[in-house]
């Protein structure tokens, strides 16, 4: 499609949308291949965030079969498998070569069990052995022709060998063949698909210039989404994820996109994958841990069963989170759990460290991460010292809260029960997940002082403020953020920008309505709309809707509400609207806000959005 034609088409779609001739379902014309979380059944891959072990942070490519097997034994002996750590991921470093026939060969020096009598290599004996222990196994590849290690770990002993084409072990051009090998033949359960092959092998790359590698793209320009070829990146991952699903007879494998938050992957990856990285690689420092966390934490509306933001592997057990830093180790686990992140430990567990094992196997912490409702916690407050995040758990009136001291000094934090939609005058019980204590809360306000880097993780049980009313921030897993053109917003967005957020505008400013902080509001940018799975369970939808910047009188806005594609409500031109609309029998509700100005990103607020039973 030419650029002009695609722009004209977009303008036409926008015009039709404004006249009401085009229900929002139609925006999804090119989403027919979406993994639609709204209609998914229970039996989906990664219905809860995956848990397991990955060697990367402990060993990089310096792995061998014995290390994997002793880790597998340790996962069982130290009770990790029992509490849910099931996936063992075979990382970068396993290949020997791609043969002239296109088959992948395993490095049998490090995986001796892969030798077979036929001369071919096979992971089946290794995978079967781990399966027999009740574990699941993940494999690693690259979406391009070459792997990360070939560029970033050039001195690794475990790099592919042979001619230039023999060293092209990535799955580009071999997606169907590799998917069949990994899943129909070897029966892996998980795949991590890295992206160095489409990022680091451009014509100017040192490896390409020195004649070692064939040039590719690059399709991803690190740190520069507007120069990256987002559409091609998404297309490659979509095709590979489809190939993996087609290659498996039973339950599809967990599909992870490891594109480090580049190419705006965190905005579109939920359509094609179960887990996507939101940032560059974590390192074992407090600063890096917080940085990675911050790339995933505001993306509450993108997560849900089968679809998880991933701030990367855990660094618990390493560097500033090792056995001498248990406060930091607990904080790190709490942060990942409160945002329903995958819990993939990555330290050498084959040497037992009971204090660390106690932390990673804390069942109450894991229950928060693995809650079946699949809500990612939403940020209630963030200041120069602290952060408070709340996650609605499946039982009504039950919340998990992380109160985080981000700084290297002590810090006092407060939380109002009203902000959790809990009635402050009824009985409230507060369970401290790390201290294992339960207390009653008397005055509706929780105030605590935390030591440097300390996080308190609580489960709070109370009575909902309203018996029949559910605020949308209590059910983020039921909400999808849909991009209207499925490519990118009209203007290239900075990396820290999030198209739709709870309690904040996409730019990160907290939302206030009439001077009062609205922690439940949803801030959303033009070019995106919200789709909410109501599943015929509610009678009414209510919200105070407005444009975020109301100072510009030349811009008018239109707010529309659709139920299963049918227009239920529309008002144009007014600055603020009190919306109260019947939604009886509605399966899928869509909230669409538009401005009269095209081409510019405007922000809209759905204030106090609530559905009533
Ligand atoms: C990239 C990924 C890491 C790891 C390495 C392996 O850097 O982001 O998680 O898989 O590649 O080389």
Coordinates of C-alpha atoms and ligand atoms in Angstrom, one line a residue:
X1 CA 0.0 0.0 0.0
X2 CA 1.5 3.4 -0.9
X3 CA 1.9 5.9 1.9
X4 CA -0.6 8.4 0.2
X5 CA -3.2 5.6 -0.1
X6 CA -2.7 4.5 3.4
X7 CA -3.1 8.1 4.7
X8 CA -6.2 8.6 2.6
X9 CA -7.6 5.3 3.9
X10 CA -6.9 6.3 7.5
X11 CA -8.6 9.7 6.9
X12 CA -11.6 8.0 5.5
X13 CA -11.8 5.6 8.4
X14 CA -11.5 8.5 10.8
X15 CA -14.3 10.4 8.9
X16 CA -16.6 7.5 8.9
X17 CA -15.9 6.9 12.6
X18 CA -16.9 10.5 13.3
X19 CA -20.2 10.2 11.4
X20 CA -21.0 7.0 13.2
X21 CA -21.3 5.0 10.0
X22 CA -18.4 2.8 11.1
X23 CA -18.7 0.9 14.3
X24 CA -15.4 0.4 16.2
X25 CA -15.4 -3.3 15.4
X26 CA -14.6 -2.1 11.9
X27 CA -11.4 -0.4 13.1
X28 CA -10.3 -3.9 13.9
X29 CA -10.6 -4.8 10.2
X30 CA -6.9 -5.8 10.1
X31 CA -6.9 -7.4 13.5
X32 CA -8.7 -10.6 12.4
X33 CA -5.5 -12.4 13.4
X34 CA -5.4 -11.0 16.8
X35 CA -5.1 -13.2 19.8
X36 CA -8.4 -11.9 21.2
X37 CA -8.1 -12.1 25.0
X38 CA -11.7 -11.3 25.3
X39 CA -12.9 -14.5 23.7
X40 CA -10.1 -16.7 24.8
X41 CA -11.1 -19.8 26.9
X42 CA -9.2 -20.9 30.0
X43 CA -6.8 -23.2 28.2
X44 CA -4.5 -20.5 26.9
X45 CA -0.7 -20.4 27.1
X46 CA 0.5 -18.4 30.1
X47 CA -3.0 -17.9 31.6
X48 CA -1.0 -16.7 34.6
X49 CA 2.5 -15.2 34.3
X50 CA 5.2 -17.9 33.6
X51 CA 7.5 -18.9 36.4
X52 CA 10.8 -20.7 36.0
X53 CA 14.6 -20.5 35.6
X54 CA 16.8 -19.0 32.9
X55 CA 20.6 -19.3 32.9
X56 CA 21.4 -15.9 31.3
X57 CA 22.0 -13.7 34.4
X58 CA 24.1 -16.3 36.1
X59 CA 26.0 -17.9 33.2
X60 CA 25.4 -16.0 29.9
X61 CA 26.2 -18.5 27.2
X62 CA 28.5 -20.6 29.4
X63 CA 26.0 -23.4 29.9
X64 CA 26.0 -27.2 29.5
X65 CA 23.6 -30.0 30.1
X66 CA 24.9 -30.8 33.5
X67 CA 24.2 -27.3 34.7
X68 CA 20.7 -27.5 33.5
X69 CA 20.2 -30.9 35.2
X70 CA 21.6 -29.8 38.5
X71 CA 19.4 -26.7 38.4
X72 CA 16.4 -28.8 37.6
X73 CA 17.2 -31.0 40.7
X74 CA 17.7 -27.9 42.8
X75 CA 14.3 -26.5 41.7
X76 CA 12.7 -29.6 43.0
X77 CA 14.8 -30.0 46.2
X78 CA 14.5 -26.4 47.2
X79 CA 10.7 -26.3 46.8
X80 CA 10.7 -24.0 43.8
X81 CA 9.0 -26.4 41.4
X82 CA 6.3 -27.0 44.1
X83 CA 5.3 -23.3 44.3
X84 CA 5.2 -22.9 40.5
X85 CA 8.7 -22.4 39.0
X86 CA 8.2 -24.8 36.1
X87 CA 9.9 -23.5 33.0
X88 CA 13.6 -24.1 32.4
X89 CA 14.8 -22.1 29.4
X90 CA 17.6 -23.2 27.1
X91 CA 19.1 -19.9 26.3
X92 CA 21.5 -18.5 23.7
X93 CA 24.5 -20.8 23.1
X94 CA 22.9 -24.1 22.2
X95 CA 23.5 -24.2 18.4
X96 CA 26.3 -25.8 16.5
X97 CA 25.2 -24.8 13.0
X98 CA 22.4 -24.7 10.3
X99 CA 23.2 -27.4 7.8
X100 CA 23.2 -26.9 4.0
X101 CA 19.7 -28.6 4.1
X102 CA 18.5 -26.0 6.5
X103 CA 18.4 -28.2 9.6
X104 CA 19.6 -26.9 13.0
X105 CA 22.3 -28.9 14.8
X106 CA 22.8 -28.8 18.5
X107 CA 26.2 -28.3 20.1
X108 CA 26.7 -31.8 21.4
X109 CA 29.9 -30.8 23.3
X110 CA 27.6 -29.1 25.8
X111 CA 24.5 -31.2 25.2
X112 CA 25.9 -34.8 24.9
X113 CA 22.4 -36.4 25.1
X114 CA 21.6 -34.7 21.8
X115 CA 23.8 -37.1 19.8
X116 CA 21.7 -39.8 18.0
X117 CA 22.6 -42.9 16.1
X118 CA 21.4 -41.4 12.8
X119 CA 24.0 -38.6 13.0
X120 CA 21.3 -35.9 13.5
X121 CA 21.0 -34.1 16.8
X122 CA 17.9 -34.0 19.0
X123 CA 16.8 -32.3 22.1
X124 CA 14.2 -35.0 22.8
X125 CA 16.2 -36.9 25.4
X126 CA 16.9 -33.7 27.3
X127 CA 13.3 -32.4 27.1
X128 CA 11.9 -35.8 28.0
X129 CA 14.1 -36.0 31.0
X130 CA 12.9 -32.6 32.3
X131 CA 9.3 -33.4 31.5
X132 CA 9.6 -36.6 33.5
X133 CA 10.6 -34.4 36.5
X134 CA 7.3 -32.5 36.1
X135 CA 9.1 -29.5 34.6
X136 CA 8.5 -27.6 31.3
X137 CA 11.2 -26.6 28.9
X138 CA 11.8 -23.5 26.8
X139 CA 13.9 -22.9 23.7
X140 CA 15.6 -19.8 22.4
X141 CA 16.0 -18.4 18.9
X142 CA 16.2 -15.1 17.0
X143 CA 13.7 -13.6 14.6
X144 CA 16.6 -12.6 12.3
X145 CA 19.4 -14.7 10.8
X146 CA 21.9 -14.3 13.6
X147 CA 21.8 -14.4 17.4
X148 CA 22.7 -11.9 20.1
X149 CA 25.7 -13.9 21.3
X150 CA 27.3 -13.8 17.9
X151 CA 27.4 -10.0 18.2
X152 CA 27.5 -9.2 21.9
X153 CA 29.5 -12.3 23.2
X154 CA 31.9 -12.7 20.4
X155 CA 34.4 -14.5 22.7
X156 CA 31.9 -17.0 24.0
X157 CA 33.1 -20.6 23.6
X158 CA 29.6 -21.6 22.6
X159 CA 29.0 -19.8 19.3
X160 CA 27.8 -21.4 16.1
X161 CA 30.6 -22.6 13.8
X162 CA 31.2 -23.1 10.1
X163 CA 30.6 -20.9 7.0
X164 CA 28.6 -17.7 7.0
X165 CA 25.4 -19.5 6.1
X166 CA 26.1 -22.4 8.6
X167 CA 26.3 -19.7 11.4
X168 CA 22.9 -18.3 10.4
X169 CA 21.1 -20.1 13.1
X170 CA 18.3 -17.6 13.6
X171 CA 14.8 -18.5 12.4
X172 CA 14.5 -15.9 9.6
X173 CA 13.5 -17.8 6.5
X174 CA 13.0 -21.0 8.5
X175 CA 10.1 -20.1 10.7
X176 CA 7.9 -23.1 9.8
X177 CA 10.8 -25.6 9.8
X178 CA 12.2 -24.4 13.1
X179 CA 8.7 -24.3 14.7
X180 CA 8.1 -27.9 13.6
X181 CA 11.5 -29.0 15.0
X182 CA 11.0 -27.2 18.3
X183 CA 7.4 -28.2 18.9
X184 CA 6.3 -31.2 16.8
X185 CA 9.6 -33.0 17.2
X186 CA 11.3 -31.9 20.4
X187 CA 8.1 -30.9 22.3
X188 CA 9.4 -27.7 23.9
X189 CA 6.7 -25.7 25.9
X190 CA 8.1 -22.2 25.6
X191 CA 10.0 -20.1 23.1
X192 CA 12.0 -16.9 23.7
X193 CA 12.4 -15.1 20.4
X194 CA 15.2 -12.5 20.5
X195 CA 15.7 -9.7 18.0
X196 CA 19.4 -9.0 17.7
X197 CA 19.3 -10.5 14.2
X198 CA 17.1 -7.6 13.0
X199 CA 18.8 -4.9 15.1
X200 CA 22.6 -5.5 15.2
X201 CA 23.5 -6.7 11.7
X202 CA 22.9 -3.7 9.5
X203 CA 25.4 -2.8 6.8
X204 CA 27.4 -0.6 9.3
X205 CA 27.7 -3.3 12.0
X206 CA 31.2 -4.2 12.8
X207 CA 30.5 -7.9 12.3
X208 CA 29.0 -7.3 8.9
X209 CA 31.8 -5.0 7.8
X210 CA 34.4 -7.5 8.8
X211 CA 32.7 -10.0 6.5
X212 CA 31.6 -12.4 9.3
X213 CA 27.9 -11.9 8.8
X214 CA 25.4 -11.2 6.0
X215 CA 23.8 -7.7 6.4
X216 CA 20.1 -7.6 7.6
X217 CA 18.0 -4.5 7.8
X218 CA 18.2 -3.2 10.4
X219 CA 14.5 -3.2 11.2
X220 CA 15.0 -2.1 14.8
X221 CA 17.0 1.0 15.5
X222 CA 17.7 0.8 19.3
X223 CA 16.2 3.8 21.2
X224 CA 14.6 5.2 18.1
X225 CA 11.1 3.9 17.4
X226 CA 10.4 6.5 14.7
X227 CA 13.3 5.2 12.6
X228 CA 12.5 1.5 13.2
X229 CA 10.3 -0.4 10.8
X230 CA 7.6 -1.2 13.3
X231 CA 5.3 -2.8 10.8
X232 CA 7.9 -5.3 9.5
X233 CA 9.0 -6.2 13.0
X234 CA 5.4 -6.9 14.0
X235 CA 4.8 -8.9 10.8
X236 CA 7.8 -11.1 11.4
X237 CA 6.8 -11.9 15.0
X238 CA 3.1 -12.4 14.0
X239 CA 4.2 -15.0 11.3
X240 CA 6.4 -16.8 13.7
X241 CA 3.9 -16.9 16.5
X242 CA 1.4 -18.3 14.0
X243 CA 3.9 -20.9 12.9
X244 CA 4.5 -22.0 16.5
X245 CA 0.8 -22.5 17.1
X246 CA 0.4 -24.4 13.8
X247 CA 3.3 -26.7 14.7
X248 CA 1.7 -27.9 18.0
X249 CA -1.1 -30.3 18.1
X250 CA -2.2 -29.6 21.7
X251 CA -1.8 -26.5 23.7
X252 CA 0.3 -23.8 22.0
X253 CA 3.7 -23.0 23.5
X254 CA 4.3 -19.8 25.4
X255 CA 5.6 -17.3 22.9
X256 CA 8.0 -14.5 24.2
X257 CA 9.0 -11.5 22.1
X258 CA 12.4 -10.3 23.3
X259 CA 12.7 -7.0 21.5
X260 CA 13.6 -5.0 24.7
X261 CA 10.7 -2.5 24.4
X262 CA 12.0 -1.4 21.0
X263 CA 9.8 -0.7 17.9
X264 CA 6.9 0.1 20.3
X265 CA 6.6 -3.6 20.8
X266 CA 4.9 -3.1 24.2
X267 CA 1.9 -1.4 22.4
X268 CA 1.3 -4.3 19.9
X269 CA 2.9 -7.4 21.3
X270 CA -0.3 -8.5 23.2
X271 CA -1.8 -9.4 19.8
X272 CA 0.9 -12.0 18.9
X273 CA 2.6 -13.1 22.0
X274 CA 2.1 -14.1 25.6
X275 CA 5.1 -12.3 27.1
X276 CA 7.0 -9.3 25.8
X277 CA 10.1 -7.5 27.1
X278 CA 9.5 -3.9 27.8
X279 CA 13.1 -2.8 28.2
X280 CA 16.8 -3.5 27.6
X281 CA 18.6 -6.3 29.7
X282 CA 18.4 -6.0 33.4
X283 CA 21.7 -5.8 35.4
X284 CA 22.1 -6.7 39.1
X285 CA 21.9 -3.1 40.3
X286 CA 19.0 -1.3 42.2
X287 CA 19.0 1.4 39.5
X288 CA 18.7 -1.1 36.6
X289 CA 16.0 -3.0 38.5
X290 CA 13.9 0.1 39.0
X291 CA 14.5 1.3 35.5
X292 CA 13.2 -2.0 34.0
X293 CA 10.3 -2.0 36.4
X294 CA 9.3 1.5 35.3
X295 CA 9.0 0.4 31.7
X296 CA 6.4 -2.2 32.6
X297 CA 4.6 -0.7 35.6
X298 CA 2.5 2.0 33.7
X299 CA 1.4 -0.6 31.1
X300 CA -1.4 -2.0 33.3
X301 CA -4.0 -1.9 30.6
X302 CA -1.9 -4.2 28.3
X303 CA -1.7 -7.2 30.6
X304 CA -4.1 -10.0 31.3
X305 CA -4.4 -13.8 31.1
X306 CA -2.1 -14.9 28.3
X307 CA -0.5 -11.5 27.8
X308 CA 2.2 -10.1 30.2
X309 CA 4.5 -7.2 30.3
X310 CA 8.0 -8.5 31.1
X311 CA 10.6 -6.2 32.8
X312 CA 13.1 -9.1 32.3
X313 CA 14.5 -12.0 34.3
X314 CA 14.9 -11.6 38.0
X315 CA 18.3 -10.6 39.4
X316 CA 17.5 -12.0 42.9
X317 CA 20.6 -13.9 44.0
X318 CA 23.0 -11.7 42.0
X319 CA 24.9 -8.4 42.7
X320 CA 22.8 -5.9 44.7
X321 CA 20.2 -8.6 45.2
X322 CA 22.4 -11.4 46.5
X323 CA 22.4 -13.1 49.9
X324 CA 23.8 -10.0 51.6
X325 CA 21.0 -7.8 50.2
X326 CA 17.8 -9.5 51.3
X327 CA 15.8 -6.3 51.7
X328 CA 16.5 -5.5 48.0
X329 CA 15.8 -9.1 47.0
X330 CA 12.4 -9.0 48.7
X331 CA 11.7 -5.6 47.1
X332 CA 12.6 -6.9 43.6
X333 CA 10.3 -9.9 44.0
X334 CA 7.5 -7.7 45.4
X335 CA 7.7 -5.3 42.4
X336 CA 7.6 -8.1 39.8
X337 CA 4.7 -9.8 41.7
X338 CA 2.5 -6.6 42.0
X339 CA 2.6 -6.0 38.3
X340 CA 2.0 -9.7 37.4
X341 CA 5.3 -10.0 35.7
X342 CA 6.8 -13.4 34.7
X343 CA 8.9 -14.7 37.6
X344 CA 12.0 -16.2 36.0
X345 CA 14.8 -16.6 38.5
X346 CA 18.3 -16.4 37.0
X347 CA 20.9 -17.1 39.7
X348 CA 22.9 -20.3 40.3
X349 CA 20.5 -22.2 42.5
X350 CA 22.6 -25.4 42.3
X351 CA 24.4 -24.1 45.4
X352 CA 21.7 -23.8 48.0
X353 CA 21.1 -20.4 49.6
X354 CA 18.2 -21.0 52.0
X355 CA 17.6 -17.3 52.7
X356 CA 17.2 -16.5 49.0
X357 CA 15.1 -19.7 48.4
X358 CA 12.8 -18.6 51.2
X359 CA 12.3 -15.3 49.4
X360 CA 11.6 -16.6 45.9
X361 CA 9.3 -19.4 47.3
X362 CA 7.2 -17.1 49.5
X363 CA 3.7 -18.5 48.6
X364 CA 1.8 -15.4 49.5
X365 CA 3.9 -13.3 47.2
X366 CA 3.5 -15.9 44.5
X367 CA -0.3 -16.0 45.0
X368 CA -0.3 -12.2 44.3
X369 CA 1.7 -12.6 41.0
X370 CA -0.3 -15.7 39.9
X371 CA -3.8 -14.5 40.8
X372 CA -6.2 -15.9 38.2
X373 CA -7.9 -12.6 37.5
X374 CA -4.7 -11.6 35.8
X375 CA -4.8 -7.9 36.8
X376 CA -1.6 -6.1 36.6
X377 CA -1.3 -3.6 39.5
X378 CA -1.9 0.1 38.8
X379 CA 0.2 2.9 40.2
X380 CA -1.7 4.9 42.8
X381 CA 1.1 7.3 43.7
X382 CA 4.7 8.0 42.8
X383 CA 6.8 10.8 44.3
X384 CA 10.5 11.5 44.8
X385 CA 10.8 8.8 47.5
X386 CA 8.1 6.2 47.2
X387 CA 5.6 4.5 45.0
X388 CA 2.3 2.7 45.9
X389 CA 0.8 0.1 43.5
X390 CA -2.5 -1.7 43.9
X391 CA -3.6 -5.0 42.3
X392 CA -7.2 -6.3 42.4
X393 CA -7.2 -10.0 43.2
X394 CA -9.9 -12.4 42.1
X395 CA -11.9 -12.5 45.4
X396 CA -14.1 -9.3 45.5
X397 CA -12.8 -6.8 48.0
X398 CA -9.3 -8.3 48.1
X399 CA -6.4 -6.2 47.0
X400 CA -2.6 -6.6 47.0
X401 CA -0.6 -3.5 47.6
X402 CA 3.1 -2.8 47.3
X403 CA 4.4 0.2 49.2
X404 CA 7.8 0.8 47.8
X405 CA 10.7 2.9 49.1
X406 CA 12.7 3.5 46.0
X407 CA 15.4 5.6 47.7
X408 CA 18.4 5.1 49.9
X409 CA 16.9 6.8 53.0
X410 CA 13.9 6.0 55.1
X411 CA 10.5 7.1 53.8
X412 CA 6.9 7.4 55.1
X413 CA 4.0 6.4 52.9
X414 CA 0.3 6.5 53.3
X415 CA -2.6 4.7 51.6
X416 CA -6.4 5.6 51.8
X417 CA -8.7 2.6 51.6
X418 CA -11.1 4.7 49.4
X419 CA -8.4 4.6 46.7
X420 CA -8.7 0.8 46.7
X421 CA -12.6 1.1 46.6
X422 CA -12.7 -0.4 50.0
X423 CA -15.1 0.9 52.6
X424 CA -13.0 2.5 55.4
X425 CA -15.7 2.1 58.1
X426 CA -16.1 -1.6 57.7
X427 CA -13.7 -4.2 59.0
X428 CA -10.4 -4.3 57.1
X429 CA -7.7 -7.0 57.5
X430 CA -4.1 -6.4 56.4
X431 CA -1.8 -9.3 55.9
X432 CA 2.0 -8.5 55.6
X433 CA 3.4 -11.0 53.1
X434 CA 7.0 -10.7 54.2
X435 CA 6.5 -10.4 58.0
X436 CA 3.7 -13.0 58.0
X437 CA 1.5 -11.0 60.3
X438 CA -2.2 -10.0 60.1
X439 CA -3.6 -6.8 61.6
X440 CA -7.0 -5.0 61.6
X441 CA -7.0 -1.5 60.2
X442 CA -9.0 0.9 62.3
X443 CA -9.1 4.4 60.7
X444 CA -9.2 3.6 57.0
X445 CA -5.7 4.8 56.4
X446 CA -2.5 2.8 56.3
X447 CA 0.6 4.7 57.2
X448 CA 4.1 3.1 57.3
X449 CA 7.7 4.0 57.5
X450 CA 10.1 2.0 55.4
X451 CA 13.8 1.6 55.5
X452 CA 16.0 2.4 52.5
X453 CA 15.0 0.2 49.5
X454 CA 12.4 -1.6 51.6
X455 CA 9.1 -2.7 50.0
X456 CA 6.1 -3.7 52.1
X457 CA 3.8 -6.2 50.3
X458 CA 0.3 -6.5 51.7
X459 CA -2.9 -8.4 51.0
X460 CA -5.9 -6.3 52.1
X461 CA -9.3 -7.7 52.6
X462 CA -12.3 -5.4 53.1
X463 CA -15.8 -4.6 52.0
X464 CA -16.2 -3.0 48.6
X465 CA -17.3 0.7 48.7
X466 CA -20.2 -0.1 46.4
X467 CA -21.9 -3.4 46.3
X468 CA -22.8 -3.4 42.6
X469 CA -20.3 -0.9 41.2
X470 CA -17.0 -2.0 39.7
X471 CA -14.5 0.6 38.7
X472 CA -12.5 -0.2 35.6
X473 CA -9.2 0.1 37.5
X474 CA -10.4 -3.0 39.4
X475 CA -10.5 -5.0 36.2
X476 CA -7.7 -4.0 33.9
X477 CA -7.2 -7.6 32.6
X478 CA -10.7 -7.2 31.0
X479 CA -9.5 -4.1 29.0
X480 CA -7.6 -4.0 25.8
X481 CA -6.0 -0.9 24.3
X482 CA -6.7 -1.0 20.6
X483 CA -4.7 1.1 18.1
X484 CA -7.0 2.4 15.4
X485 CA -4.4 2.2 12.6
X486 CA -2.4 -0.7 14.0
X487 CA 0.8 0.9 12.9
X488 CA 1.8 3.7 15.1
X489 CA 0.3 6.9 16.4
X490 CA 0.3 9.9 14.0
X491 CA 3.4 11.3 15.7
X492 CA 6.3 9.1 16.7
X493 CA 6.0 8.7 20.4
X494 CA 8.9 8.8 22.9
X495 CA 9.8 5.5 24.5
X496 CA 8.4 6.4 27.9
X497 CA 5.0 7.4 26.5
X498 CA 2.2 4.9 27.1
X499 CA -1.0 5.2 24.9
X500 CA -3.4 4.5 27.7
X501 CA -2.9 4.4 31.5
X502 CA -4.8 4.1 34.7
X503 CA -4.8 7.3 36.9
X504 CA -2.3 9.1 34.6
X505 CA -2.3 10.7 31.1
X506 CA -0.1 8.9 28.5
X507 CA 2.5 11.6 29.2
X508 CA 2.7 10.5 32.8
X509 CA 0.9 13.4 34.5
X510 CA -1.5 12.3 37.2
X511 CA -5.2 12.9 36.4
X512 CA -7.2 15.4 38.5
X513 CA -10.9 16.1 38.1
X514 CA -12.1 19.3 39.6
X515 CA -8.8 19.5 41.5
X516 CA -9.3 16.1 43.0
X517 CA -6.9 13.3 42.1
X518 CA -8.7 10.5 40.3
X519 CA -6.7 7.3 40.7
X520 CA -9.4 5.3 38.7
X521 CA -9.5 7.5 35.7
X522 CA -8.2 6.2 32.4
X523 CA -6.1 8.6 30.3
X524 CA -5.9 7.7 26.6
X525 CA -4.4 9.2 23.5
X526 CA -6.2 9.8 20.2
X527 CA -5.6 7.0 17.8
X528 CA -6.4 4.4 20.5
X529 CA -9.6 3.2 22.1
X530 CA -10.6 0.9 24.9
X531 CA -12.3 -2.5 24.5
X532 CA -13.8 -3.9 27.7
X533 CA -15.0 -7.5 28.1
X534 CA -18.3 -7.1 30.1
X535 CA -19.5 -10.6 29.2
X536 CA -23.2 -9.5 29.7
X537 CA -22.6 -9.1 33.4
X538 CA -23.5 -5.4 33.8
X539 CA -26.4 -3.0 33.5
X540 CA -24.9 0.4 33.2
X541 CA -21.7 2.2 32.3
X542 CA -20.9 5.6 33.9
X543 CA -18.0 8.0 33.5
X544 CA -17.1 11.7 33.6
X545 CA -15.4 12.1 30.2
X546 CA -13.4 15.0 29.0
X547 CA -10.5 16.2 26.9
X548 CA -7.3 16.4 29.0
X549 CA -6.3 19.8 27.8
X550 CA -9.4 21.9 28.0
X551 CA -7.7 25.2 27.4
X552 CA -7.8 25.0 23.6
X553 CA -11.3 26.1 22.6
X554 CA -10.7 25.4 18.9
X555 CA -10.7 21.7 19.5
X556 CA -13.9 19.8 19.9
X557 CA -14.2 16.2 21.0
X558 CA -16.6 13.4 20.4
X559 CA -17.1 10.6 23.0
X560 CA -18.8 7.4 21.8
X561 CA -19.8 4.2 23.6
X562 CA -20.4 1.1 21.6
X563 CA -21.9 -2.2 22.8
X564 CA -21.0 -5.2 20.5
X565 CA -20.4 -2.8 17.6
X566 CA -23.7 -0.9 18.1
X567 CA -23.6 2.8 19.0
X568 CA -25.1 3.3 22.5
X569 CA -24.0 6.8 23.2
X570 CA -22.5 9.8 21.4
X571 CA -22.0 13.5 22.3
X572 CA -20.0 16.0 20.3
X573 CA -18.5 19.3 21.0
X574 CA -18.9 19.5 24.8
X575 CA -15.9 19.8 27.1
X576 CA -17.1 17.5 29.8
X577 CA -19.8 14.9 29.8
X578 CA -21.5 12.9 32.5
X579 CA -22.1 9.6 30.7
X580 CA -24.6 7.1 32.1
X581 CA -25.7 4.5 29.6
X582 CA -27.5 1.1 29.7
X583 CA -25.2 -1.8 28.7
X584 CA -27.5 -4.7 29.5
X585 CA -26.6 -7.8 27.5
X586 CA -23.4 -6.3 26.2
X587 CA -20.5 -8.6 25.7
X588 CA -17.9 -6.1 24.5
X589 CA -18.0 -2.4 25.3
X590 CA -15.9 0.1 23.3
X591 CA -15.0 3.5 24.5
X592 CA -14.0 5.8 21.7
X593 CA -12.8 9.5 22.0
X594 CA -11.9 11.6 19.0
X595 CA -10.9 15.2 18.5
X596 CA -11.8 17.4 15.6
X597 CA -8.1 18.1 15.0
X598 CA -6.5 15.3 13.0
X599 CA -2.8 14.5 12.9
X600 CA -2.1 15.6 16.5
X601 CA -2.1 13.5 19.5
X602 CA -4.7 14.7 22.0
X603 CA -5.3 13.1 25.4
X604 CA -8.7 12.1 26.8
X605 CA -9.9 11.2 30.2
X606 CA -12.5 8.7 31.1
X607 CA -13.0 9.8 34.8
X608 CA -14.3 7.5 37.5
X609 CA -15.3 4.9 34.9
X610 CA -17.6 2.4 36.5
X611 CA -19.8 -0.5 35.5
X612 CA -22.9 -1.4 37.5
X613 CA -24.4 -4.8 38.0
Ligands
LIG1 C1 19.6 -10.6 24.6 C2 18.4 -10.8 25.5 C3 18.8 -11.5 26.8 C4 19.5 -12.8 26.5 C5 20.7 -12.5 25.5 C6 21.3 -13.8 25.0 O1 20.4 -9.6 25.1 O2 17.8 -9.6 25.8 O3 17.7 -11.7 27.6 O4 18.6 -13.7 25.9 O5 20.2 -11.8 24.4 O6 22.3 -13.5 24.1

